[in-house]
mmCIF file of C-alpha atoms and ligand atoms in Angstrom:
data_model
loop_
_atom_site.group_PDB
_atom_site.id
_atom_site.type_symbol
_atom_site.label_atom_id
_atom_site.label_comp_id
_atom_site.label_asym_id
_atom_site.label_seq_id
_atom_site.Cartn_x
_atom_site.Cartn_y
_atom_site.Cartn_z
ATOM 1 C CA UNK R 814 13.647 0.824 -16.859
ATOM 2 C CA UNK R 815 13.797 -0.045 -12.953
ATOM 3 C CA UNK R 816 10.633 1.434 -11.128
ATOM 4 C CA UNK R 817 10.236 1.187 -7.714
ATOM 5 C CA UNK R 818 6.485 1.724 -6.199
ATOM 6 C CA UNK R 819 6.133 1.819 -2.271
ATOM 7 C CA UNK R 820 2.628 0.503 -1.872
ATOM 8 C CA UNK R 821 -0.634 -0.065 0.374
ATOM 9 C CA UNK R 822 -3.180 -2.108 -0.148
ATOM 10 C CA UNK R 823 -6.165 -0.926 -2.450
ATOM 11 C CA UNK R 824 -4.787 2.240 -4.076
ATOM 12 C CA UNK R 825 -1.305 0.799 -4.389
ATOM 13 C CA UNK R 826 -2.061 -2.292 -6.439
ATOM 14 C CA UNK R 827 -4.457 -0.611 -8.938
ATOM 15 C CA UNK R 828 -1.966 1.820 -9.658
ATOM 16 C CA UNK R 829 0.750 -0.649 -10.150
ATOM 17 C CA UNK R 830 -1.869 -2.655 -12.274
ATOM 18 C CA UNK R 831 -2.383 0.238 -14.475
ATOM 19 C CA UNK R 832 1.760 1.126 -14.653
ATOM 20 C CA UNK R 833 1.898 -2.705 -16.048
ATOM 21 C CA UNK R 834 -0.216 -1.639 -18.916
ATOM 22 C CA UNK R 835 1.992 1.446 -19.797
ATOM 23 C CA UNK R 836 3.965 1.356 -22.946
ATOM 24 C CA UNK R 837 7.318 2.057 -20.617
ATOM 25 C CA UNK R 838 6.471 -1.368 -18.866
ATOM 26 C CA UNK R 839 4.684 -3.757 -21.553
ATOM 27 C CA UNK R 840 6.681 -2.740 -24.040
ATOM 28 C CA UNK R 841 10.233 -3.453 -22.606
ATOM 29 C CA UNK R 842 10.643 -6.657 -21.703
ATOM 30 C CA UNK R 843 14.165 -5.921 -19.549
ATOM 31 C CA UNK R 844 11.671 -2.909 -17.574
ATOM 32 C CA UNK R 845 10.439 -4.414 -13.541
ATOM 33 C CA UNK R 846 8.921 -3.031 -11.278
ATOM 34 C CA UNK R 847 9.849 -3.366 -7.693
ATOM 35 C CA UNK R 848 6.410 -3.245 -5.278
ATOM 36 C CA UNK R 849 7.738 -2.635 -1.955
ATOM 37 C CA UNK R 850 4.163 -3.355 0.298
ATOM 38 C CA UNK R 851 3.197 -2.453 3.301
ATOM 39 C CA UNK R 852 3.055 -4.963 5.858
ATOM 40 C CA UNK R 853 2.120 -2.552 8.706
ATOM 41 C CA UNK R 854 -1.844 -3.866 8.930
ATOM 42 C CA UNK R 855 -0.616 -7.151 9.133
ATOM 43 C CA UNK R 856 -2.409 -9.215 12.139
ATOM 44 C CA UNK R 857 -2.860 -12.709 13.535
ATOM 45 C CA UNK R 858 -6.013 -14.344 13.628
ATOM 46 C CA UNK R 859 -7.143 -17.549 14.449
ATOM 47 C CA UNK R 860 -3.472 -18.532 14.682
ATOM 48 C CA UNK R 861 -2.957 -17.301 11.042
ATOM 49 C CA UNK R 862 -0.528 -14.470 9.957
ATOM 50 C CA UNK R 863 -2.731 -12.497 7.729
ATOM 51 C CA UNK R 864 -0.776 -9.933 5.457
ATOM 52 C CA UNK R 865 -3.536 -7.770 4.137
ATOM 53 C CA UNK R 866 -1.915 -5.151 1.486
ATOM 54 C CA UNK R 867 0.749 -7.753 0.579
ATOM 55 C CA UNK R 868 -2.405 -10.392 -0.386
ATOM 56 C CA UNK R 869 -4.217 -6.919 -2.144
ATOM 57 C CA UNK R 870 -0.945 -6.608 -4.681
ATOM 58 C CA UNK R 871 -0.644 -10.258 -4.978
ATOM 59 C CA UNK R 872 -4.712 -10.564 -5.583
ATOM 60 C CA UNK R 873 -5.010 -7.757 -7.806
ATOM 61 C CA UNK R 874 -1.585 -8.266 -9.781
ATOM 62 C CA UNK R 875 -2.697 -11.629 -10.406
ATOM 63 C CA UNK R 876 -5.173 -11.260 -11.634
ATOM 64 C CA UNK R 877 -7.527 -12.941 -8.630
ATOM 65 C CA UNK R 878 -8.898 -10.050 -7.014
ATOM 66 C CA UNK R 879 -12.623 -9.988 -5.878
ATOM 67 C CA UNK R 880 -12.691 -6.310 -8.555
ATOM 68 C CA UNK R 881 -15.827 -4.770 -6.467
ATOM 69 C CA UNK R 882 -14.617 -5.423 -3.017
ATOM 70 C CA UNK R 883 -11.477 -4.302 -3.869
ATOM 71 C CA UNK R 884 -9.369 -6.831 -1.877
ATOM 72 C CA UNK R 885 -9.873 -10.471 -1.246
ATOM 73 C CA UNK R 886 -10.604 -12.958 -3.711
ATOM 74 C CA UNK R 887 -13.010 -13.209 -6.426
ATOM 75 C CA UNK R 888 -15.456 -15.783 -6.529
ATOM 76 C CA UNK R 889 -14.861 -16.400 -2.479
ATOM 77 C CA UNK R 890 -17.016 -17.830 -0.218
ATOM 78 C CA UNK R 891 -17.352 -18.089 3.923
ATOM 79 C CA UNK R 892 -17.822 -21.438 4.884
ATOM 80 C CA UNK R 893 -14.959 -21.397 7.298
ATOM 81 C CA UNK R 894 -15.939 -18.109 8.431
ATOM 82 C CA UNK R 895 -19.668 -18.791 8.900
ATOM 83 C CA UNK R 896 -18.361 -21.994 11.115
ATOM 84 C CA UNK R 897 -15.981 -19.920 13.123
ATOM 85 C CA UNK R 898 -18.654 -17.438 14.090
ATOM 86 C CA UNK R 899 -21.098 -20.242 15.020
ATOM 87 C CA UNK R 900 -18.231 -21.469 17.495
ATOM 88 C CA UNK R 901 -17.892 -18.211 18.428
ATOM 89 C CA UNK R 902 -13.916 -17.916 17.555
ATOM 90 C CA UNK R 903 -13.376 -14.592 16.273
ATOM 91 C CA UNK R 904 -13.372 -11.871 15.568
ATOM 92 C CA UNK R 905 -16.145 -11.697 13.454
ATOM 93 C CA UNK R 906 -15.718 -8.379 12.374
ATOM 94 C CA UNK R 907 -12.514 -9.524 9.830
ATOM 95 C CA UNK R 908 -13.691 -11.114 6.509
ATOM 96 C CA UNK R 909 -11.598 -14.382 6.000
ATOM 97 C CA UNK R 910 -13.094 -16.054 2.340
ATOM 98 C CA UNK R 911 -12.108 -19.636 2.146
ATOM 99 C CA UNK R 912 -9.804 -19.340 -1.353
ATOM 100 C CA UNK R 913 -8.061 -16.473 0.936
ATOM 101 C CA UNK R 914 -7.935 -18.779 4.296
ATOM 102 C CA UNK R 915 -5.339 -20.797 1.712
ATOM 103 C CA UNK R 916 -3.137 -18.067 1.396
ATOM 104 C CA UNK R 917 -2.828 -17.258 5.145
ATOM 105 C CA UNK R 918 -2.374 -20.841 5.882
ATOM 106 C CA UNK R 919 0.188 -21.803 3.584
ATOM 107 C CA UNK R 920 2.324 -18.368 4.452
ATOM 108 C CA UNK R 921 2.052 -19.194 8.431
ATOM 109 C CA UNK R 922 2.958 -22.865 7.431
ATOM 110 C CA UNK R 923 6.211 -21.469 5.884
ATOM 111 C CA UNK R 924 6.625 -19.048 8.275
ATOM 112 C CA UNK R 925 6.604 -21.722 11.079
ATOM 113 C CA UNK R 926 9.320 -23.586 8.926
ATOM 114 C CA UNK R 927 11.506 -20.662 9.748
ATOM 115 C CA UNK R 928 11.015 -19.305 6.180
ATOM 116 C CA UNK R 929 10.883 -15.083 6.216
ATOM 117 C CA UNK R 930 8.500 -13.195 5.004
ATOM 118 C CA UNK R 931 10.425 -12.200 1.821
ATOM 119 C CA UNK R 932 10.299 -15.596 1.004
ATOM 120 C CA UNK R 933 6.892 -16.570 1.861
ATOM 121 C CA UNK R 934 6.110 -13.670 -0.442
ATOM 122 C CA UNK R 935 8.031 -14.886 -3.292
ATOM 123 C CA UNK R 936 6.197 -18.487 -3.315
ATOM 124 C CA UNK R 937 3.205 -16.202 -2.814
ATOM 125 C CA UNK R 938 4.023 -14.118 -6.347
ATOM 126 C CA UNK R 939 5.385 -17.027 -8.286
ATOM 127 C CA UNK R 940 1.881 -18.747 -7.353
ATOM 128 C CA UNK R 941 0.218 -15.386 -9.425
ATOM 129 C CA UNK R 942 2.492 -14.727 -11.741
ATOM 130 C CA UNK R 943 4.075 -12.452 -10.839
ATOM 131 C CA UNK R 944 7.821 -12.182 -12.235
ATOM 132 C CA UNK R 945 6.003 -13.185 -15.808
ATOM 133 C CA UNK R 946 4.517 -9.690 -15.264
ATOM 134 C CA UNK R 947 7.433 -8.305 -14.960
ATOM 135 C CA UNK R 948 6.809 -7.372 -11.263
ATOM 136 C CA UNK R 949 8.753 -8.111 -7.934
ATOM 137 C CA UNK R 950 6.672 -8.578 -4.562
ATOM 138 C CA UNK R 951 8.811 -7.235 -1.528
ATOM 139 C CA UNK R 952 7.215 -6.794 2.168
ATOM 140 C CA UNK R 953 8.672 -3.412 3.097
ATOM 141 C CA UNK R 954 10.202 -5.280 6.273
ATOM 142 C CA UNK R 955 10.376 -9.310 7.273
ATOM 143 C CA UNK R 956 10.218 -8.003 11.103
ATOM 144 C CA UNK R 957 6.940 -8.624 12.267
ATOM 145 C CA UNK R 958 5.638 -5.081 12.930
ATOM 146 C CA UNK R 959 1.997 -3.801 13.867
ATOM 147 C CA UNK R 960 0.340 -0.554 13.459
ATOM 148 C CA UNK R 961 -1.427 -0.012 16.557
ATOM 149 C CA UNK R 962 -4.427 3.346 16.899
ATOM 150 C CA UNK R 963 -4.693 5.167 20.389
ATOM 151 C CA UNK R 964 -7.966 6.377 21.449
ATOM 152 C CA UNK R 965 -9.507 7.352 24.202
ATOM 153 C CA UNK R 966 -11.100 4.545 26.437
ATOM 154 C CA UNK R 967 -14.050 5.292 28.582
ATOM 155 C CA UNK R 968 -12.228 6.807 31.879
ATOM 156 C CA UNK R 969 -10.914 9.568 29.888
ATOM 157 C CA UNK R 970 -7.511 7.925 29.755
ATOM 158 C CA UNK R 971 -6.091 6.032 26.679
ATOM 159 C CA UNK R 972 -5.960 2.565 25.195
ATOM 160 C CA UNK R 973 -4.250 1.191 22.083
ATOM 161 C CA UNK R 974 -6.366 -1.198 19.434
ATOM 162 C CA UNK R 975 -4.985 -3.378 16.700
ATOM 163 C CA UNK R 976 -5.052 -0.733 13.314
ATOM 164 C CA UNK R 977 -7.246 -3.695 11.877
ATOM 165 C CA UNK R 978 -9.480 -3.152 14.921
ATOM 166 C CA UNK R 979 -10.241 0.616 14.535
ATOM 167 C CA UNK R 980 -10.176 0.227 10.488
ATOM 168 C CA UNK R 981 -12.748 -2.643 9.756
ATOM 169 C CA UNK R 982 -14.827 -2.966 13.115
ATOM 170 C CA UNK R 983 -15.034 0.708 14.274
ATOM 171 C CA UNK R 984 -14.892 2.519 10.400
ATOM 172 C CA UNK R 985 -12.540 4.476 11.550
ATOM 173 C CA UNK R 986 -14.819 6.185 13.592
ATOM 174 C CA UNK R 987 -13.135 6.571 17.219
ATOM 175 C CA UNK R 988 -10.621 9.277 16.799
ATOM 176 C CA UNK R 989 -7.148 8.669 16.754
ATOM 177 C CA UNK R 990 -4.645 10.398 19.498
ATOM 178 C CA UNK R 991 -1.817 8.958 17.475
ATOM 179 C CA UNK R 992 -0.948 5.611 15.967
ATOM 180 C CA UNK R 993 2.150 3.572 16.958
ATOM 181 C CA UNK R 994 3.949 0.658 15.383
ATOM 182 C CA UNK R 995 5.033 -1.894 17.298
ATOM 183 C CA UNK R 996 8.246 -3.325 16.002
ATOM 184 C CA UNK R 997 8.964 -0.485 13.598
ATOM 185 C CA UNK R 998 11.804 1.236 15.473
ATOM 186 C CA UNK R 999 13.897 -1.952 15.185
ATOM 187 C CA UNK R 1000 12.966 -3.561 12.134
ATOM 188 C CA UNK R 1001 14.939 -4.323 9.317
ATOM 189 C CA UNK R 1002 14.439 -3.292 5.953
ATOM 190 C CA UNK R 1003 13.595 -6.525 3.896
ATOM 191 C CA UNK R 1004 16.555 -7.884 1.616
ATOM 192 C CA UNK R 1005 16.618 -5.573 -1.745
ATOM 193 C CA UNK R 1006 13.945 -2.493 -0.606
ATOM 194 C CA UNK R 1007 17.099 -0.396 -0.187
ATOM 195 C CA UNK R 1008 18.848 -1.476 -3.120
ATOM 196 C CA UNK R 1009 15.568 -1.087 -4.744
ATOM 197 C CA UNK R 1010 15.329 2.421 -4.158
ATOM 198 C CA UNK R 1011 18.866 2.877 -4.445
ATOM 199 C CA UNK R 1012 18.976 1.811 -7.791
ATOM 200 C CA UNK R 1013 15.538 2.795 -9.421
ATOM 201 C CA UNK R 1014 15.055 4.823 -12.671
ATOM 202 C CA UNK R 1015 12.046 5.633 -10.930
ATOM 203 C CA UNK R 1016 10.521 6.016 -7.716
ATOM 204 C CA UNK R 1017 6.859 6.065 -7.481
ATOM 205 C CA UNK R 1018 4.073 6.788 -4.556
ATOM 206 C CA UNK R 1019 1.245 5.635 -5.587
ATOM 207 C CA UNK R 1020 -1.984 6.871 -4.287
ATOM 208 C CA UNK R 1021 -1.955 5.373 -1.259
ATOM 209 C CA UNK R 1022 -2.752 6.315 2.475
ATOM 210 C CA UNK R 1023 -0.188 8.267 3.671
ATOM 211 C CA UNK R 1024 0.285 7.704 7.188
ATOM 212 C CA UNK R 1025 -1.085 3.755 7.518
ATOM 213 C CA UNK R 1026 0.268 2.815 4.160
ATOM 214 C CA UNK R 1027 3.401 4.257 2.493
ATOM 215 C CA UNK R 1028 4.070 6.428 5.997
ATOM 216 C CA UNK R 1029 4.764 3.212 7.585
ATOM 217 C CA UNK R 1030 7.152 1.921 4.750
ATOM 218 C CA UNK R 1031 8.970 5.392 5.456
ATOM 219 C CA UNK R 1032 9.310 4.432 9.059
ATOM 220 C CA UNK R 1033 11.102 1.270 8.821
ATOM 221 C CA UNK R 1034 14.887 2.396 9.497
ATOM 222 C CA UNK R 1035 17.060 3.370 6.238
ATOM 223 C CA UNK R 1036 14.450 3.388 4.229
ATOM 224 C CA UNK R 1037 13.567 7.162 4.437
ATOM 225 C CA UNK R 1038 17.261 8.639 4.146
ATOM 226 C CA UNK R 1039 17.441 5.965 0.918
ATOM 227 C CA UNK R 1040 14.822 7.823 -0.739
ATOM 228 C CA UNK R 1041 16.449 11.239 0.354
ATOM 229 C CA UNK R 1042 20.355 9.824 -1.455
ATOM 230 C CA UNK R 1043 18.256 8.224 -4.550
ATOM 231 C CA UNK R 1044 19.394 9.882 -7.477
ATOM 232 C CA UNK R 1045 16.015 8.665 -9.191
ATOM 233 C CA UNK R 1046 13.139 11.189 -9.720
ATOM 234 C CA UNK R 1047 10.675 10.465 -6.312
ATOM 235 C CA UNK R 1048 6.988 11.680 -7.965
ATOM 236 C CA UNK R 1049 4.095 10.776 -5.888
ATOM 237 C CA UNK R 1050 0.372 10.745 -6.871
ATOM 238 C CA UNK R 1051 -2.458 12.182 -4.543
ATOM 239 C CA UNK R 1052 -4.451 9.335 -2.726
ATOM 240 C CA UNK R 1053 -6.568 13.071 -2.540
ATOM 241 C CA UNK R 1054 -9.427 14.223 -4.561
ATOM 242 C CA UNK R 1055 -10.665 17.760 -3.684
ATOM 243 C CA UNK R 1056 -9.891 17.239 0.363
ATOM 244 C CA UNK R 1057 -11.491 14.440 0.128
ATOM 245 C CA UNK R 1058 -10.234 10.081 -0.008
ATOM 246 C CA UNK R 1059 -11.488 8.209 -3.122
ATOM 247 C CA UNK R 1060 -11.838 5.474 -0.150
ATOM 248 C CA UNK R 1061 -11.168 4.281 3.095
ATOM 249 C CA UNK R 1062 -10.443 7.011 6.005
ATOM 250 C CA UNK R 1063 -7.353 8.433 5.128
ATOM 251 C CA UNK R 1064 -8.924 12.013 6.520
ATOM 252 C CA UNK R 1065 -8.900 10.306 10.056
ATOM 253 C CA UNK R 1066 -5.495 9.092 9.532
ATOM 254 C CA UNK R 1067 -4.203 12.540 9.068
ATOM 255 C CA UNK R 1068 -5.818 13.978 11.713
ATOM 256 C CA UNK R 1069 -3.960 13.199 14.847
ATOM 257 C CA UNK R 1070 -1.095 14.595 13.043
ATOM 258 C CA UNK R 1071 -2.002 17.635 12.629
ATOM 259 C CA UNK R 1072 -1.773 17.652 8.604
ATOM 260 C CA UNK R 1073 -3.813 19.385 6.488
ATOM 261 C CA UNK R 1074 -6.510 16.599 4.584
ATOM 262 C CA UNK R 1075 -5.864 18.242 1.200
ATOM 263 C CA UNK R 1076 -3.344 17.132 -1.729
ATOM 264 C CA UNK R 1077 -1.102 19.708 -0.160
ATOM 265 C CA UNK R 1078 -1.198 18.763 3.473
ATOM 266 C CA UNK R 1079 0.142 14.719 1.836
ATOM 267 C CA UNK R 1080 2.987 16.544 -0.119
ATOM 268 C CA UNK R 1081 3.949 18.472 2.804
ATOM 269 C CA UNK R 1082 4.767 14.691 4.011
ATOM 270 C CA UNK R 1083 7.177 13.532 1.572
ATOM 271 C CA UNK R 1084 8.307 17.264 1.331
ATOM 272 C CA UNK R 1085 12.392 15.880 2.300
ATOM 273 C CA UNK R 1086 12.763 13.423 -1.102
ATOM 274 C CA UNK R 1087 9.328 14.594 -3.410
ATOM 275 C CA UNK R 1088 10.780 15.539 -6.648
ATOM 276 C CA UNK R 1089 7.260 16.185 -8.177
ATOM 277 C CA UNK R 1090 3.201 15.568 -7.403
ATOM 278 C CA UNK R 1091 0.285 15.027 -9.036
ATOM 279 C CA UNK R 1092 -2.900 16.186 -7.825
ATOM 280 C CA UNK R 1093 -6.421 15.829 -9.349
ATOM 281 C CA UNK R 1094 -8.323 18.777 -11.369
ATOM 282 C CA UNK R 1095 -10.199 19.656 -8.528
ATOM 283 C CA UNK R 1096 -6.744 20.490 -6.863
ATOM 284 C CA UNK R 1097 -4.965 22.343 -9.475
ATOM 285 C CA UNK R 1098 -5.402 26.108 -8.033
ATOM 286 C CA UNK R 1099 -4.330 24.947 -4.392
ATOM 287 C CA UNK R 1100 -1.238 25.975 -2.660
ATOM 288 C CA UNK R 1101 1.837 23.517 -2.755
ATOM 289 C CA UNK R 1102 5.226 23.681 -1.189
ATOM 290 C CA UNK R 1103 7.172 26.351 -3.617
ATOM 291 C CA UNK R 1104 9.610 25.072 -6.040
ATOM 292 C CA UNK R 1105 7.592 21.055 -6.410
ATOM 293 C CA UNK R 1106 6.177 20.387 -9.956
ATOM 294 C CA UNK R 1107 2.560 19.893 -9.580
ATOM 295 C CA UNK R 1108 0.965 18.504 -12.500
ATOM 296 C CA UNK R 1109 -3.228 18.120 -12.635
ATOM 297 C CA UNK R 1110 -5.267 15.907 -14.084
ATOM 298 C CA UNK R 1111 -7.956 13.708 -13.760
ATOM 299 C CA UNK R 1112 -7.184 11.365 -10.943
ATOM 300 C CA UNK R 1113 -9.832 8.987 -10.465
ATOM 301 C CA UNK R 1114 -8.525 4.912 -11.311
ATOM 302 C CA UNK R 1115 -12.068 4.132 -12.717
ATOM 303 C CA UNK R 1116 -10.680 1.072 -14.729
ATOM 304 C CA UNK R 1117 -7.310 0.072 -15.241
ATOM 305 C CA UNK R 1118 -7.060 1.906 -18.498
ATOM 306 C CA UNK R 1119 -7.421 5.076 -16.359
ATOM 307 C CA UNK R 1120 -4.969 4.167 -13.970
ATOM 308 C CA UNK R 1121 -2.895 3.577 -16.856
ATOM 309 C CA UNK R 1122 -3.287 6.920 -17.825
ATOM 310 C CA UNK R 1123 -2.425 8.039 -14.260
ATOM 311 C CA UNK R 1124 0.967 5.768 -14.196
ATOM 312 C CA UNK R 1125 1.993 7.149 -17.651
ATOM 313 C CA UNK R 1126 1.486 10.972 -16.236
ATOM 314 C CA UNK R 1127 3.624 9.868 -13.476
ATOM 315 C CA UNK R 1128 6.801 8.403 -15.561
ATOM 316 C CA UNK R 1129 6.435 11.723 -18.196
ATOM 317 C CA UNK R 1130 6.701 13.898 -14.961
ATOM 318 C CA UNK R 1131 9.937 11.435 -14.101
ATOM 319 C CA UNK R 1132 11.058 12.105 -17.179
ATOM 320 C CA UNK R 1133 10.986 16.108 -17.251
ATOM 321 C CA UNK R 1134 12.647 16.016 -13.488
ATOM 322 C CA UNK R 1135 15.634 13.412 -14.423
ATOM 323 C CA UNK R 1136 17.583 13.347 -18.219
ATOM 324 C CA UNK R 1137 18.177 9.510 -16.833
ATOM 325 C CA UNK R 1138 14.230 8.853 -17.180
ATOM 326 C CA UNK R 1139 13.301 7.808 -20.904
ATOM 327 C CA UNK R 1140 11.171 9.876 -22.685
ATOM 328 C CA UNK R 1141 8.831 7.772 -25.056
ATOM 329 C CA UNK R 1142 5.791 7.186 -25.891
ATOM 330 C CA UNK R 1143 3.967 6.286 -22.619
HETATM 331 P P1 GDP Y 2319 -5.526 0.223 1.517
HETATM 332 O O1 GDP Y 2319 -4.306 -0.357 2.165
HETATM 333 O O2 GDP Y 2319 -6.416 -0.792 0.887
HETATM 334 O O3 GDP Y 2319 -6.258 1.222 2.367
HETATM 335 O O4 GDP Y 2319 -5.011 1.003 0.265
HETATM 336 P P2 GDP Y 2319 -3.908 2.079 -0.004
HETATM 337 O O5 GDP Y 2319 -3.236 2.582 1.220
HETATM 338 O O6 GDP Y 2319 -3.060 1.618 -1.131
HETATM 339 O O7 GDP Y 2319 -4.776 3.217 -0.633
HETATM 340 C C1 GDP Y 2319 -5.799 3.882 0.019
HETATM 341 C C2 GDP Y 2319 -5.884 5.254 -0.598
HETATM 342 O O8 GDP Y 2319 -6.072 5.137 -2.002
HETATM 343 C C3 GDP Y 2319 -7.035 6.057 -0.070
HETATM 344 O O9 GDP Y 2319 -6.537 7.198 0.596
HETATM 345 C C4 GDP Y 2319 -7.825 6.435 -1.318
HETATM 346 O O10 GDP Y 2319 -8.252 7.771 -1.281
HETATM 347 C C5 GDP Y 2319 -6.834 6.222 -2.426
HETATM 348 N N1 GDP Y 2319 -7.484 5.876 -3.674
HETATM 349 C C6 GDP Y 2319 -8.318 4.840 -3.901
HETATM 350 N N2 GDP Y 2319 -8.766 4.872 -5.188
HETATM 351 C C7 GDP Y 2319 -8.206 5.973 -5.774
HETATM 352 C C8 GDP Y 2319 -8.291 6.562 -7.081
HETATM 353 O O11 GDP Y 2319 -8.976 6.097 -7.971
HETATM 354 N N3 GDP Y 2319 -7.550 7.696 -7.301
HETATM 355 C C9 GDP Y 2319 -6.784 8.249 -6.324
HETATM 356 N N4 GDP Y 2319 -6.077 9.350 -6.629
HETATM 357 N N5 GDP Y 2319 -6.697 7.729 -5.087
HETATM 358 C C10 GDP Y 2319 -7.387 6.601 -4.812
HETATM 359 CA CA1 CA Y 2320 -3.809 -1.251 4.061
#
């Protein structure tokens, strides 16, 4: 089976992690999944292109993720960082571990060789493993793009901070007018996201934010209407627990635009190419758009064995919406 996954950071890659473990994956060798990442939070500091829900999947897949954090690398340590801040070179506000500074300078290295981002990711996911897991690494877009968050600035006009800016140093915390994205409008989809999609069994959201993360990978051109022509089942899981994010902000994310911060308000989103949802317990007796299958259940990725669990509800839902799907024991 071909599933494709359109993925943040966080969310994404335990969800993917726990698909991996389903029968419908580990048990057919000629099964891949396709991990299309977001590379909207991407930044550049201290002269290094840092790809922060690309280095999530490929930390987490990999089996090298720091597992409490949720992101970065386990066992790191900040020497570098600790030297930077006494030289004042910032910003301090971004956590760089040493084992992670690696990764950031070996992909600007290649990048600097003229080598795109596709490909930097591909050394990247060979380096974890990756294809042995059955799993292919693509950046949603090798463009360089940039989420950007406007807020108000302190003459009651406007001004425009990196998304990594408002995220890590401000929490989130100064609300949003809107976000842009610089780059997006004319970016490219990387080589084989359409085809991807295109192609798939299986299309899956994970639980991901869904205006920072996967809304982002919707914006890059063709990528949208592929999902709308796909004749695989689209079934999307809610990064939503009772109104509420399991982490992160995605409640001030959804704000500015004016959509409802419930399980609902996120289907309403995808509403053009959803072919069905799942939403947590908590959710089941809430309103969604008429005609989408809405399945509940308990949605919280405690371990990977629960997100598992969560993957395999996904691909039987799949299954009931498309005769192409395989049912089977997932
Ligand atoms: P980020 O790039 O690291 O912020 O990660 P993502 O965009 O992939 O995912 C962030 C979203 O994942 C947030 O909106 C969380 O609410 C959601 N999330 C995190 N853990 C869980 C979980 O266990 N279950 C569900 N349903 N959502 C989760
Ligand atoms: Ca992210």
């Amino acid at each position: 089976m071909q599933i494709t996954v359109l993925a943040g950071g966080v969310g994404g890659a335990r969800f993917v992690r726990g698909l991996l473990r389903t029968p419908a994956v580990a048990d057919d060798p000629g099964s891949t999944v396709t991990v299309v990442g977001n590379t909207g939070d991407d930044i550049t500091l201290v002269g290094l292109r840092v790809c922060p829900d690309l280095d999530t999947l490929l930390y987490t897949l990999g089996g090298g993720v720091d597992e409490e954090q949720g992101w970065g690398r386990a066992g790191d340590t900040r020497e570098v960082k600790a030297e930077l801040d006494a030289l004042g070179v910032g910003p301090s506000w971004f956590g760089l571990g040493d084992r992670d500074l690696g990764t950031h300078l070996a992909r600007t290295r290649w990048l600097g060789q003229g080598l795109s981002l596709s490909e930097v990711t591909d050394r990247l996911a060979r380096r974890w493993g990756l294809p042995e897991r059955q799993v292919r690494l693509l950046p949603a877009t090798d463009t360089p793009i940039e989420t950007h968050v406007v807020v108000d600035d302190e003459d009651g006009g406007e001004r425009a901070l990196h998304f990594q800016e408002w995220w890590v140093r401000h929490g989130a915390r100064l609300p949003a007018r809107r976000f842009t994205v610089a780059g997006l409008a004319d970016a490219a989809p990387a080589p084989g996201v359409l085809e991807a999609i295109r192609s798939a069994d299986v299309v899956l959201l994970p639980p991901s934010n869904p205006v920072v993360s996967i809304g982002i990978i919707l914006g890059v051109p063709g990528v949208r209407e592929a999902l709308r022509g796909t004749r695989a089942p689209v079934v999307g899981v809610s990064p939503l627990l009772g109104g509420r994010p399991v982490r992160g902000h995605a409640d001030a994310c959804l704000a500015p635009l004016g959509v409802e911060v419930s399980a609902a308000g996120v289907a309403g989103l995808y509403a053009d190419f959803l072919g069905g949802w799942l939403v947590d317990d908590a959710d089941a007796d809430a309103t969604f758009p008429p005609r989408l299958p809405v399945r509940a259940l308990d949605l919280l990725m405690r371990d990977e064995a629960g997100a598992a669990r969560i993957a395999g509800a996904a691909l039987d839902l799949a299954a009931e919406l498309s005769p192409a799907v395989p049912v089977g024991d997932r």
